[in-house]
Coordinates of C-alpha atoms in Angstrom, one line a residue:
X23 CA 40.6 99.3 91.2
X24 CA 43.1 100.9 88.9
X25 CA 46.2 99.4 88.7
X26 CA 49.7 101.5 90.3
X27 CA 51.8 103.3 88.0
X28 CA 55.1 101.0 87.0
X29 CA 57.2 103.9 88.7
X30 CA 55.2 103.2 92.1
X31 CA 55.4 99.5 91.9
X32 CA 59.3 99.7 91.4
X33 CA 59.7 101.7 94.7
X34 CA 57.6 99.5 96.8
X35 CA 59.3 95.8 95.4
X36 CA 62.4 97.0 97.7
X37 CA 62.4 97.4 101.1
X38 CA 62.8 99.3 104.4
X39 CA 66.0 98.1 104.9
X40 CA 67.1 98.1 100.8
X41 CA 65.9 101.6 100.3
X42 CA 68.3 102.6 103.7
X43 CA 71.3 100.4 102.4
X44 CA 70.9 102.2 98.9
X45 CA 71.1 105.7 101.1
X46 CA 73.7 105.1 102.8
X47 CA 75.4 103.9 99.8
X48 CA 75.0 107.0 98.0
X49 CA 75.9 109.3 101.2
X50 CA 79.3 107.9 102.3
X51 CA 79.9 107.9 98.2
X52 CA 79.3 111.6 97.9
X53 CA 80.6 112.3 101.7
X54 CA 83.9 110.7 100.5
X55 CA 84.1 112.1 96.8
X56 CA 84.3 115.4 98.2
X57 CA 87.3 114.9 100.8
X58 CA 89.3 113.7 97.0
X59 CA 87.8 116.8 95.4
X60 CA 89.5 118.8 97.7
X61 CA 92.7 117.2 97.5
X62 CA 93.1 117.4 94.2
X63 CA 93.7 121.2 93.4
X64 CA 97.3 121.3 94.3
X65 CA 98.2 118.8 91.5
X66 CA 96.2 121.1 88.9
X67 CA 97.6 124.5 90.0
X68 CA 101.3 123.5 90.3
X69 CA 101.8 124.2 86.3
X70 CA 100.3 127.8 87.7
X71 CA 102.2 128.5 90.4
X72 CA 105.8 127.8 88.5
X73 CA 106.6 128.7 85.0
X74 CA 109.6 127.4 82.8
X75 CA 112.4 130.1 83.2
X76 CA 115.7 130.2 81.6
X77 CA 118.9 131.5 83.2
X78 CA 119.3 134.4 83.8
X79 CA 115.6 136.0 85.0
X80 CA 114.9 135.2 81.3
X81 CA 111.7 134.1 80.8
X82 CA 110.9 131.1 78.7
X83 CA 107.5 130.3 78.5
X84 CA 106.5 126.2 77.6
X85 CA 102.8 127.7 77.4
X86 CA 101.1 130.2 75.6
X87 CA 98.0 131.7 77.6
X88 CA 97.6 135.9 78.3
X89 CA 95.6 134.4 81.5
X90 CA 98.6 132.0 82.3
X91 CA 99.4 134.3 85.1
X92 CA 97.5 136.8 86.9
X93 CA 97.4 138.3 90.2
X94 CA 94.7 139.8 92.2
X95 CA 94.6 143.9 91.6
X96 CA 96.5 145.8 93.2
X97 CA 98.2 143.0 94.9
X98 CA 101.6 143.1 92.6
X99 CA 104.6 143.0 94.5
X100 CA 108.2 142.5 93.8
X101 CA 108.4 138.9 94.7
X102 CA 106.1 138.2 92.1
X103 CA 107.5 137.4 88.5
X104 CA 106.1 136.1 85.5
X105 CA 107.7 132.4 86.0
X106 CA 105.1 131.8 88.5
X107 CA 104.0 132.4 92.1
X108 CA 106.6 133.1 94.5
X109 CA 108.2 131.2 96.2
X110 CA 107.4 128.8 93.8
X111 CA 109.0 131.1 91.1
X112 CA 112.6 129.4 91.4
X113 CA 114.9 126.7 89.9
X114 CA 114.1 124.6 93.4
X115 CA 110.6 124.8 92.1
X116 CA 110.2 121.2 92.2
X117 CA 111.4 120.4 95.3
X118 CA 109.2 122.9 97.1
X119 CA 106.4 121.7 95.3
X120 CA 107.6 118.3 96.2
X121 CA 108.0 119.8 100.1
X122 CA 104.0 120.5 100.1
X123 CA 102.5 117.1 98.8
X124 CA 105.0 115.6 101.5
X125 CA 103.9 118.2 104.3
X126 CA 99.8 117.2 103.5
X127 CA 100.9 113.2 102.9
X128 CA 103.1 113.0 105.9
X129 CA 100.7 114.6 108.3
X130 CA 98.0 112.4 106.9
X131 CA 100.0 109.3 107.6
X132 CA 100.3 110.2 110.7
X133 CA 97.1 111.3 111.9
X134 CA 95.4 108.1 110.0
X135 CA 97.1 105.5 112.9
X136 CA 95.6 107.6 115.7
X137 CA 92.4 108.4 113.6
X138 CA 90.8 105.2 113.6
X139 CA 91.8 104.4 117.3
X140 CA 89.7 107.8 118.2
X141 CA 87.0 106.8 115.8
X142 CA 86.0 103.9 117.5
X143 CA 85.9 105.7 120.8
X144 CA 83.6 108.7 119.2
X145 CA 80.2 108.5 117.3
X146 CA 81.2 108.2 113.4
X147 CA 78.8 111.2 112.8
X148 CA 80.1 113.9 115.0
X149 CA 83.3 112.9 114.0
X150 CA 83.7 112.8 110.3
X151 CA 81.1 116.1 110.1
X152 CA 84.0 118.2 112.5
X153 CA 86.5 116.3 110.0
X154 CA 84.8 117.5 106.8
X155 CA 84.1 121.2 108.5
X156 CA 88.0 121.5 109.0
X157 CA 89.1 120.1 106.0
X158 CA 87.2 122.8 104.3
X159 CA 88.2 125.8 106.7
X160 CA 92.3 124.7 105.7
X161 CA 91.4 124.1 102.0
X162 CA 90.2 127.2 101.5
X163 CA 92.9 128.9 103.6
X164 CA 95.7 127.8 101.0
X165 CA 93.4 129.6 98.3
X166 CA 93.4 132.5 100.4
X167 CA 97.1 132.9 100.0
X168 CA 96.1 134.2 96.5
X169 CA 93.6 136.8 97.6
X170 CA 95.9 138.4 100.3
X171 CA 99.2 138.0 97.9
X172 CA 101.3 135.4 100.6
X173 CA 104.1 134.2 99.5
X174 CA 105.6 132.8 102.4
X175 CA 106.6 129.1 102.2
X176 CA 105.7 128.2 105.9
X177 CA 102.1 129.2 104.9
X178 CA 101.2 126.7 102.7
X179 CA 103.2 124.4 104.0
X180 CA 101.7 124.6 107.8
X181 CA 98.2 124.8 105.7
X182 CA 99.0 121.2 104.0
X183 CA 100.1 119.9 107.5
X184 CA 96.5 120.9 109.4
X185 CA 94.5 119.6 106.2
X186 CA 96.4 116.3 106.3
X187 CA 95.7 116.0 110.0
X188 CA 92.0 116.7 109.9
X189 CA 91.4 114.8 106.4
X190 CA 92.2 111.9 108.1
X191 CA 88.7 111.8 109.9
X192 CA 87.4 110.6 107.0
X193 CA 88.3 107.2 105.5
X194 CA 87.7 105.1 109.0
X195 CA 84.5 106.4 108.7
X196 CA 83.0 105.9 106.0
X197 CA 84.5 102.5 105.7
X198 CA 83.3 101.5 109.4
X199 CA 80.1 102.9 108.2
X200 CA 79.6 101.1 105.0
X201 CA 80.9 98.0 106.5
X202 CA 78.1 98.1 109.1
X203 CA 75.6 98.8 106.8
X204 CA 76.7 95.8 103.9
X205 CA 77.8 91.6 104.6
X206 CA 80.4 90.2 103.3
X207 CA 78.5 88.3 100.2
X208 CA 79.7 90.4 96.7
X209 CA 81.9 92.8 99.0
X210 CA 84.5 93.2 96.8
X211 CA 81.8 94.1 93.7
X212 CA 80.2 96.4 96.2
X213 CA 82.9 98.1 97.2
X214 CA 84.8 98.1 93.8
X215 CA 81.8 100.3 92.6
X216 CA 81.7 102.2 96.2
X217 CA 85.0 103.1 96.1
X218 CA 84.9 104.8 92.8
X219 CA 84.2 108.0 94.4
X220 CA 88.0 108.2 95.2
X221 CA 88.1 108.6 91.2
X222 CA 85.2 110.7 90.7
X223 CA 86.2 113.2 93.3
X224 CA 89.3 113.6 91.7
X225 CA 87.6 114.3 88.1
X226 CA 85.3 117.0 89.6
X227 CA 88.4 118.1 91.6
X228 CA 90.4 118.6 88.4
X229 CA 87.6 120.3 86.3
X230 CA 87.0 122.9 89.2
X231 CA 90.2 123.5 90.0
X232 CA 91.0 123.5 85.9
X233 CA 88.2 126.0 85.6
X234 CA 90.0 128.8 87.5
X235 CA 93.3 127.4 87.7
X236 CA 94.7 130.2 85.0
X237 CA 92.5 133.2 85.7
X238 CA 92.3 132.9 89.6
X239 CA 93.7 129.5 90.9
X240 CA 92.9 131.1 94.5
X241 CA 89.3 129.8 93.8
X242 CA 90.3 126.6 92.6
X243 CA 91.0 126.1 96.7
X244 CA 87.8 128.0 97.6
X245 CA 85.4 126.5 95.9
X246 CA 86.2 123.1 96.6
X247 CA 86.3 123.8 100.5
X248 CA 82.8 125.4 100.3
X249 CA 82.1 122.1 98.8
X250 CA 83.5 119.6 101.2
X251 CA 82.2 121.8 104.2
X252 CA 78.4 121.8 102.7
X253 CA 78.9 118.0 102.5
X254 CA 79.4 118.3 106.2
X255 CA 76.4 119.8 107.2
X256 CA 74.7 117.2 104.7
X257 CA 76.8 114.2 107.2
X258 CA 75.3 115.8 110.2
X259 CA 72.2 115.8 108.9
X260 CA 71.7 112.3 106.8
X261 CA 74.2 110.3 108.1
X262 CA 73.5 106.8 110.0
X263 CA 76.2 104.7 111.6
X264 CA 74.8 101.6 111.9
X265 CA 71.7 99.7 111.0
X266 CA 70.6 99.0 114.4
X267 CA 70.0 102.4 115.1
X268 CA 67.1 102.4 113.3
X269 CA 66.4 98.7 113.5
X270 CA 67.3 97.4 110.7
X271 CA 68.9 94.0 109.6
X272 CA 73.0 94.9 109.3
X273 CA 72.3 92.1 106.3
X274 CA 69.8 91.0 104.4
X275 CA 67.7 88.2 105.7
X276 CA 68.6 85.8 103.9
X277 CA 70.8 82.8 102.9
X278 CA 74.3 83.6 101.3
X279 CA 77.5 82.6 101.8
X280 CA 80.8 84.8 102.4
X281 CA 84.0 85.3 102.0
X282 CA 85.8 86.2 105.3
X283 CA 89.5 87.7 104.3
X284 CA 92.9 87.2 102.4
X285 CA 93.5 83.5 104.8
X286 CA 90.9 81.9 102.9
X287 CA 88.2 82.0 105.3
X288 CA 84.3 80.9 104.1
X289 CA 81.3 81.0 106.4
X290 CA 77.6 80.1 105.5
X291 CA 74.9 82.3 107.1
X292 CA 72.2 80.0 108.4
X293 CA 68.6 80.6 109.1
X294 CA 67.5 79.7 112.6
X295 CA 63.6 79.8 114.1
X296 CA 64.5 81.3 117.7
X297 CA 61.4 81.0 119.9
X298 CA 61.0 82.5 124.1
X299 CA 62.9 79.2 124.6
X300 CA 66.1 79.6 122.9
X301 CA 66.4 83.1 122.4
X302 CA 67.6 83.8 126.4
X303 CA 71.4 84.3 125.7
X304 CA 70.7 86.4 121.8
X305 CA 72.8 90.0 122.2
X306 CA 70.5 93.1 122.1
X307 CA 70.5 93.3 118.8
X308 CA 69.3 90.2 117.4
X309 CA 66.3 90.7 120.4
X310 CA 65.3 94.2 119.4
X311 CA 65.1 92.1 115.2
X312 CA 62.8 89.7 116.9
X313 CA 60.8 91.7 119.5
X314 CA 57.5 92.9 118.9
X315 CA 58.8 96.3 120.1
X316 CA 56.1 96.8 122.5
X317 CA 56.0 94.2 125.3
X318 CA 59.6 93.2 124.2
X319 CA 58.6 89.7 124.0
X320 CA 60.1 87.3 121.3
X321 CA 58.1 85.8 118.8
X322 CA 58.6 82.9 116.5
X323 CA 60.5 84.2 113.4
X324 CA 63.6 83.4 110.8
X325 CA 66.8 85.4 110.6
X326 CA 69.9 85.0 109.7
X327 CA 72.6 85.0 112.3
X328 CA 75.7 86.3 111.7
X329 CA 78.0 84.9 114.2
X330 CA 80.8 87.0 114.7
X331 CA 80.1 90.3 113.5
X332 CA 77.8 91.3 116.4
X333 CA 80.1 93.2 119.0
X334 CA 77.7 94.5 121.0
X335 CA 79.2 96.0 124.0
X336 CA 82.9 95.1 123.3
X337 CA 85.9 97.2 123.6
X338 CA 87.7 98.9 120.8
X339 CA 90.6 96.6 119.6
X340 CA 94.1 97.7 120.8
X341 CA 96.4 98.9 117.6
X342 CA 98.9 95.8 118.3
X343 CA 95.7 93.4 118.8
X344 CA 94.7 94.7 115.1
X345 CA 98.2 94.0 114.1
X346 CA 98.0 90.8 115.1
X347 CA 95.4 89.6 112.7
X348 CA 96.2 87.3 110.1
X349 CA 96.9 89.6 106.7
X350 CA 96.8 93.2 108.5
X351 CA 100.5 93.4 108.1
X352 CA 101.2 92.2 104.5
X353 CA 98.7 93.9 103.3
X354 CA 99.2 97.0 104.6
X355 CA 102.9 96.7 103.7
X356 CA 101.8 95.9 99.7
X357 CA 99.5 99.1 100.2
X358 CA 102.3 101.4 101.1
X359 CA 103.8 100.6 97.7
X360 CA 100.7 100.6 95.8
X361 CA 99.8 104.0 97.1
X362 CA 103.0 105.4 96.9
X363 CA 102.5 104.6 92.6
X364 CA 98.9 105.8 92.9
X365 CA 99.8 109.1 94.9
X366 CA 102.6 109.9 92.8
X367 CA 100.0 110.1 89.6
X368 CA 97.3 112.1 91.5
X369 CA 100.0 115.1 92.6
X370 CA 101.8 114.9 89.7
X371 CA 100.3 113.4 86.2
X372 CA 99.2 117.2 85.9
X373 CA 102.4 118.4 85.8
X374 CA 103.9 115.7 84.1
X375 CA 101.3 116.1 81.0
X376 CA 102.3 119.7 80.5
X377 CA 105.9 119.5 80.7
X378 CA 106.0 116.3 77.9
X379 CA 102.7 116.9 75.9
X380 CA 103.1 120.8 76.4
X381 CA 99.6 121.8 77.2
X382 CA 98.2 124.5 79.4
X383 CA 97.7 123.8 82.9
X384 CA 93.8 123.5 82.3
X385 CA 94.4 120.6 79.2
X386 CA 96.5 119.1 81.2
X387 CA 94.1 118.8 84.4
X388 CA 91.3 117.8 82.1
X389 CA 93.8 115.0 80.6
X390 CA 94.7 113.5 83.5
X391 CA 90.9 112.9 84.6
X392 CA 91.0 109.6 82.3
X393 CA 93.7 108.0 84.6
X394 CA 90.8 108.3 87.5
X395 CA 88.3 107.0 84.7
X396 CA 90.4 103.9 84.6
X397 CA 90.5 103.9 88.0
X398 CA 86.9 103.4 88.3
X399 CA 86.9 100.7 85.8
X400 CA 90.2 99.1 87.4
X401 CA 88.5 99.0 91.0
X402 CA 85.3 97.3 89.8
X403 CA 87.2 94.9 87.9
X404 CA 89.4 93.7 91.3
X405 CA 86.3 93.7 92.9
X406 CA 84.1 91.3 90.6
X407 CA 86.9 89.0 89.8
X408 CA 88.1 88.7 94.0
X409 CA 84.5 87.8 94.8
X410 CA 84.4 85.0 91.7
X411 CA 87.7 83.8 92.4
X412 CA 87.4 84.5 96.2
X413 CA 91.1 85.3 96.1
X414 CA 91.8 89.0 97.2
X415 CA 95.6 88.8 97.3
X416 CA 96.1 87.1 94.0
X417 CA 94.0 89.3 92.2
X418 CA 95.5 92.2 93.9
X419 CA 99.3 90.4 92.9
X420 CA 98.0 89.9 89.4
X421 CA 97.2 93.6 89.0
X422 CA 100.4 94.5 90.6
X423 CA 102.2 92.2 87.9
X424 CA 101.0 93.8 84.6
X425 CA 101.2 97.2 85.9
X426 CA 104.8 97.3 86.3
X427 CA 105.4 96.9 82.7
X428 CA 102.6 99.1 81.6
X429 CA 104.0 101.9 83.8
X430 CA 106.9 101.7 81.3
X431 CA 105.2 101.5 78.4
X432 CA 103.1 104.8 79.6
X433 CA 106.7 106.2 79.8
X434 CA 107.8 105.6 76.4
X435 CA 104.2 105.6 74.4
X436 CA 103.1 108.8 76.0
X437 CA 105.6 110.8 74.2
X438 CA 104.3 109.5 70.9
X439 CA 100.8 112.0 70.6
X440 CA 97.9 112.7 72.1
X441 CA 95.8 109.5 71.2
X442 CA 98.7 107.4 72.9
X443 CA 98.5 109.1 75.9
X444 CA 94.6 108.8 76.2
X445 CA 94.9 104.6 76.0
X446 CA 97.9 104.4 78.3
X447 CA 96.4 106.5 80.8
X448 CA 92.9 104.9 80.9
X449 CA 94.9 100.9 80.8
X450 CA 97.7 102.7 83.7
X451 CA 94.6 103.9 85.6
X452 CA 93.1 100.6 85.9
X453 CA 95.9 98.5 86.8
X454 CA 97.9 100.9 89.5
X455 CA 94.1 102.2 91.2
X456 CA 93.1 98.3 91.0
X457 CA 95.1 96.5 94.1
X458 CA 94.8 100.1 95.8
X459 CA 90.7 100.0 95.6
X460 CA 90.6 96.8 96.4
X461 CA 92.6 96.5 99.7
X462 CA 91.4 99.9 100.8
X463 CA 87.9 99.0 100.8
X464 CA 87.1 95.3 100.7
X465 CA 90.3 93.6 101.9
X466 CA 90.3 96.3 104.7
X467 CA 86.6 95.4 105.9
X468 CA 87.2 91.4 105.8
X469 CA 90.1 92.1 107.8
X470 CA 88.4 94.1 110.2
X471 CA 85.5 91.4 111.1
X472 CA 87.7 88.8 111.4
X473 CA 86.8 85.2 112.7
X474 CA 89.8 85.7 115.5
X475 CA 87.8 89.0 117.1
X476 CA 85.5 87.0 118.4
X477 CA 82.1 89.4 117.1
X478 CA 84.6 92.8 118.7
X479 CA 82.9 94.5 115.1
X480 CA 84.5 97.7 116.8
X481 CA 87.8 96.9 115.3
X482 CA 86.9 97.6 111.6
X483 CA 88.0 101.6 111.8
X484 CA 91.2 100.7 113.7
X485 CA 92.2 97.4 111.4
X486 CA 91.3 100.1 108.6
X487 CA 93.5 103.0 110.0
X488 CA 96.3 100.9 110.0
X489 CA 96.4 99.4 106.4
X490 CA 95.5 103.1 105.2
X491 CA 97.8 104.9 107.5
X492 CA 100.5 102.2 106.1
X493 CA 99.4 102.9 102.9
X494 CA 100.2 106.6 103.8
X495 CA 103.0 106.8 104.1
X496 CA 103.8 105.3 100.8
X497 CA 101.8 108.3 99.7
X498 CA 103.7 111.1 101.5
X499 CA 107.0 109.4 100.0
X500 CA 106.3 109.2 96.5
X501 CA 105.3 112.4 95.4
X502 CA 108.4 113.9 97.5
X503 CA 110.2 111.6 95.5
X504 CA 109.1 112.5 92.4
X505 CA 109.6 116.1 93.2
X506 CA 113.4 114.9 94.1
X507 CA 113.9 112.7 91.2
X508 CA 112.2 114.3 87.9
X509 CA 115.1 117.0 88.0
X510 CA 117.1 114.5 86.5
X511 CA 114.4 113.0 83.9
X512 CA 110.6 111.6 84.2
X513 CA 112.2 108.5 82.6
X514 CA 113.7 108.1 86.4
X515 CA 110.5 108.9 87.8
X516 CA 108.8 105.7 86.0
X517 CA 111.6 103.5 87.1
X518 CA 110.9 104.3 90.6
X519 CA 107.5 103.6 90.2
X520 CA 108.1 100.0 88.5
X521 CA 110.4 99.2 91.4
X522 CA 107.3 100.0 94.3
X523 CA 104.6 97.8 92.4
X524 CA 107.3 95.2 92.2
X525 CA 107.8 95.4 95.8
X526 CA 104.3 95.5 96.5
X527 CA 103.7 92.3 94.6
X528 CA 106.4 90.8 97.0
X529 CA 104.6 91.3 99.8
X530 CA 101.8 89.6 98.8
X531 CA 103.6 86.2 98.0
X532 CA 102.9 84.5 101.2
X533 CA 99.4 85.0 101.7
X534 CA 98.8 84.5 97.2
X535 CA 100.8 81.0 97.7
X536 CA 98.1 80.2 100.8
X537 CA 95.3 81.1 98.6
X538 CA 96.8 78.9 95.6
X539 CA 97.4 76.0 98.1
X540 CA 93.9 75.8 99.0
X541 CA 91.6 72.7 98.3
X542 CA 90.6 73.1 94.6
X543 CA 90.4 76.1 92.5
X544 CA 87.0 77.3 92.1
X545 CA 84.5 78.9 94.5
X546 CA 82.8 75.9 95.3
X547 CA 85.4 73.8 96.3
X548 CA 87.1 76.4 98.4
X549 CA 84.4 76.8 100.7
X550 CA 85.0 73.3 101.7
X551 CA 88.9 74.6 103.4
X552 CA 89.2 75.2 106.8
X553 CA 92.2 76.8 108.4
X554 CA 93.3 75.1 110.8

C-alpha cells in the first residue's frame, strides 16, 4: 500500500474539533478586520477634504498633486473651492472634522452598553450579519456625498451617528464567539494574535481608501462598505456561535491549567471517567460529549470538565451584576484612557503626518499603516508575556508606563526625517495598541467567565460591552479633542495624550499591587494562591 502524501498526513494529525477552532479563528478575524477597514477612511480623506488656505480666499497649497482635488463632472458648484470640500473648506476645518470622529465615537459609545445586553438575548449570527449589512449601507452613504456633490454638514454628521450605532454589533460578537470557541489556557497569546485584525483592517483600510483618496475619495467609502457587507453574507453563511452546536468540545480534551482574570485566579481542568452512575446531574452539554447520540445513553469515557463555564440555560447577566465583578470597573476605566490615546492616532496620525512631514494625503495614509504594524507586534507581545507572567494588569501597567515617554519622544523625533518617524511609529504602535489589545480581548473574556457567575457563560458579551463601551467613550473624546486642541500646536496634542496613559496606568494600581502581593512570583507558585 503506498504511503499518503505529507500534505494528506498533515490535514488528518488535527482534528474535528482543531480544524473548526482554526475556522472559526480565521472567520471572526476577517469578520472583524473589515468593520476597522471601514472605519478607517475618514482619517485618510481628511487631508482631502480640507486644504491649507491663507487669509484672504488665498490659496496656499502644503501639497503639490494636479489630482489633489477633483470633483465629480459636472458637479462643480459655488460652495466648492480649491482648499477642499465644503463645508470642510474653512478656518474651523478642524473642529468640524473633529465634530465627525466625535459624532461616529459618541454614538458608538453609546450603543456598545446596550449592544452586548441585546446580544445575549439574540443569536450572535443574525445579529452581527444585520450589524455588518448596515454598517456597509452607512459607509457607503458618506461616499455618496461625493457622487451627488453634498455639502451639508448634518449629512455626514447624521451618517457617522447611524454607522456608530450599528458598528457596535460587532465586537460583543465576535468576542462572545471566540471566547466560546477557545479556554482560558494561552488566552492572552491567542488573542494577542486574534486581535491583530484590529491592525490589519486598518492597513487595508488605509491602502484602499489611499488608493482613491486624491482622484475620487467618494470610493474610498464605497469600496470598503461593499467590503464589510460581502463579509456579512460570508457571517451568515459560515459563522458558528458555539461549539455545542455542532458538538464539539468548547476545549480541548485535555489537561491544562488556566488563568481565570486580573484577581489572580488559577483553576486546574481535571479529567473525570463519568459512567450511567455518576453522570445523572451532568448539564446537557457535557451528556450530548458523552452520549452515543443514538439511544442517548452514557458510556464510560474521559473529559475534561470545565466547571464554571457551562451556563446552560442561565439568564443573561444584568449590566450592574456585570459591574459588580471583581476588575470590570478598573479595567474598563484604564481602557477609556488607553483608547482615548489609541483612537486619537487612528483618526488622526493621517493628518498629522501631512501637516509635519508634508506629504500627500496618500504618503501619508500609507505612513501611518506602520503604527498598526506595531500594533500587531505590541498586542502579541502583551499577550505572550500576561500568560508567562500570568499577570494581565501589570503587563498592561508596564506598557502604559513606557508609552507615556515614548509618545513624547514621537513628538519631538518625528520632526527630524522620514527614517525617525518610521522607528517611532512602529515602537509608539506597540506600546499605546499593547494594554488596548490586551484588555479588549483577553482581560475582557477572563472577566466575563468569572468564578463569581457561577457557570452564567451568557455574561461574556455584556461584561465585554461594558469595558468596550467604557473604553468608548475615551475614543469619542480624544479625537474631538485633538480636533480642539491641535489649533494651538500638535506639541499640545502629545501632552494630552501623555496625561491619559498616565491616568490609565493609575487605574490599574490596585489590582497590579494584588497581583504583586501574591504568593511568589513565577507561574508555578501563583497557582498555589487562593482568594479568599
Amino acid at each position: 500500500m503506498a504511503s499518503l502524501p505529507t500534505g494528506i498526513r498533515l490535514i488528518t494529525s488535527f482534528t474535528r474539533d482543531q480544524w473548526y477552532r482554526a475556522f472559526i479563528f480565521i472567520l471572526t478575524f476577517l469578520l472583524y478586520a473589515s468593520f476597522h477597514l471601514s472605519r478607517k477612511p475618514i482619517s485618510i480623506v481628511k487631508g482631502e477634504l480640507h486644504k491649507h488656505c491663507a487669509s484672504h480666499g488665498k490659496v496656499k497649497l502644503n501639497i503639490v498633486n494636479e489630482n489633489a482635488f477633483r470633483a465629480p463632472a459636472g458637479k462643480i458648484s459655488d460652495n466648492e473651492t480649491h482648499c477642499g470640500w465644503a463645508p470642510f473648506d474653512k478656518k474651523n476645518y478642524q473642529q468640524l472634522l473633529g465634530a465627525l470622529d466625535y459624532s461616529f465615537l459618541c454614538a458608538y459609545a453609546i450603543g456598545m452598553y446596550l449592544s452586548g445586553i441585546i446580544g445575549e438575548r439574540l443569536p450572535i449570527r443574525y445579529y452581527l450579519t444585520f450589524g455588518m449589512f448596515a454598517s456597509g449601507a452607512f459607509t457607503a452613504l458618506f461616499g455618496l456625498g461625493y457622487f451627488y456633490n453634498i455639502h451639508n454638514f448634518g449629512f455626514y454628521v447624521i451618517t457617522q451617528i447611524a454607522n456608530g450605532l450599528v458598528q457596535t454589533t460587532g465586537w460583543p460578537s465576535v468576542v462572545t464567539c471566540i471566547g466560546n470557541w477557545f479556554g482560558k489556557g494561552r488566552r492572552g497569546l491567542i488573542m494577542g494574535i486574534w486581535n491583530s485584525h484590529t491592525s490589519v483592517g486598518n492597513i487595508l483600510g488605509s491602502l484602499i481608501a489611499g488608493y482613491w483618496v486624491s482622484t475620487c475619495w467618494g470610493l474610498s467609502f464605497v469600496v470598503p462598505g461593499i467590503i464589510i457587507a460581502s463579509m456579512g453574507t460570508v457571517c451568515f453563511l459560515f459563522l458558528i456561535e458555539h461549539p455545542r452546536d455542532i458538538k464539539c468540545s468548547s476545549t480541548p480534551l485535555i489537561s491544562s491549567k488556566s488563568y481565570e482574570n486580573g484577581t489572580n485566579r488559577f483553576r486546574v481542568q481535571k479529567q473525570i471517567l463519568y459512567t450511567k452512575d455518576n453522570s445523572k446531574n451532568l448539564d446537557p452539554e457535557i451528556q450530548s460529549l458523552l452520549s452515543d447520540g443514538e439511544n442517548g445513553t452514557i458510556q464510560p469515557k474521559f473529559v475534561t470538565v470545565l466547571h464554571g463555564d457551562g451556563g446552560n440555560g442561565m439568564a443573561a447577566i444584568s449590566f450592574l451584576g456585570a459591574l459588580r465583578i471583581p476588575g470590570v470597573i478598573e479595567f474598563s476605566l484604564c481602557l477609556l484612557f488607553a483608547k482615548l490615546v489609541s483612537y486619537t492616532f487612528l483618526f488622526w496620525l493621517p493628518l498629522y503626518i501631512t501637516n509635519v512631514d508634508h506629504f500627500d494625503a496618500k504618503k501619508a495614509g500609507d505612513l501611518s499603516t506602520l503604527f498598526d504594524v506595531g500594533g500587531i507586534i505590541g498586542g502579541i507581545l502583551a499577550g505572550v508575556i500576561s500568560d508567562r507572567l500570568g499577570k494581565r494588569a501589570s503587563t498592561c501597567g508596564l506598557m502604559l508606563l513606557l508609552a507615556a515617554p515614548t509618545l513624547y519622544m514621537f513628538s519631538m523625533v518625528s520632526k527630524m526625517g522620514l527614517e525617525a518617524t518610521i522607528v517611532m511609529l512602529l515602537i509608539s504602535g506597540a506600546l499605546v495598541n499593547g494594554p488596548y489589545a490586551l484588555i479588549t480581548t483577553a482581560v475582557s473574556a477572563d472577566l466575563g467567565t468569572h468564578k463569581s457567575l457561577k457557570g452564567n457563560s451568557k455574561a461574556l458579551s455584556t461584561v465585554t460591552a461594558i469595558i468596550d463601551g467604557t473604553g468608548s467613550v475615551g475614543a469619542a473624546l480624544g479625537p474631538l479633542l485633538a480636533g480642539l486642541i491641535s489649533p494651538s500646536g500638535w506639541n499640545n496634542v502629545f501632552y494630552m495624550l501623555m496625561v491619559a496613559d498616565a491616568t490609565a496606568l493609575l487605574f490599574l494600581l490596585r489590582l497590579i499591587q494584588k497581583e504583586l502581593c501574591c504568593t511568589g512570583s513565577m507561574p508555578g507558585e501563583q497557582r498555589q494562591f487562593k482568594e479568599h
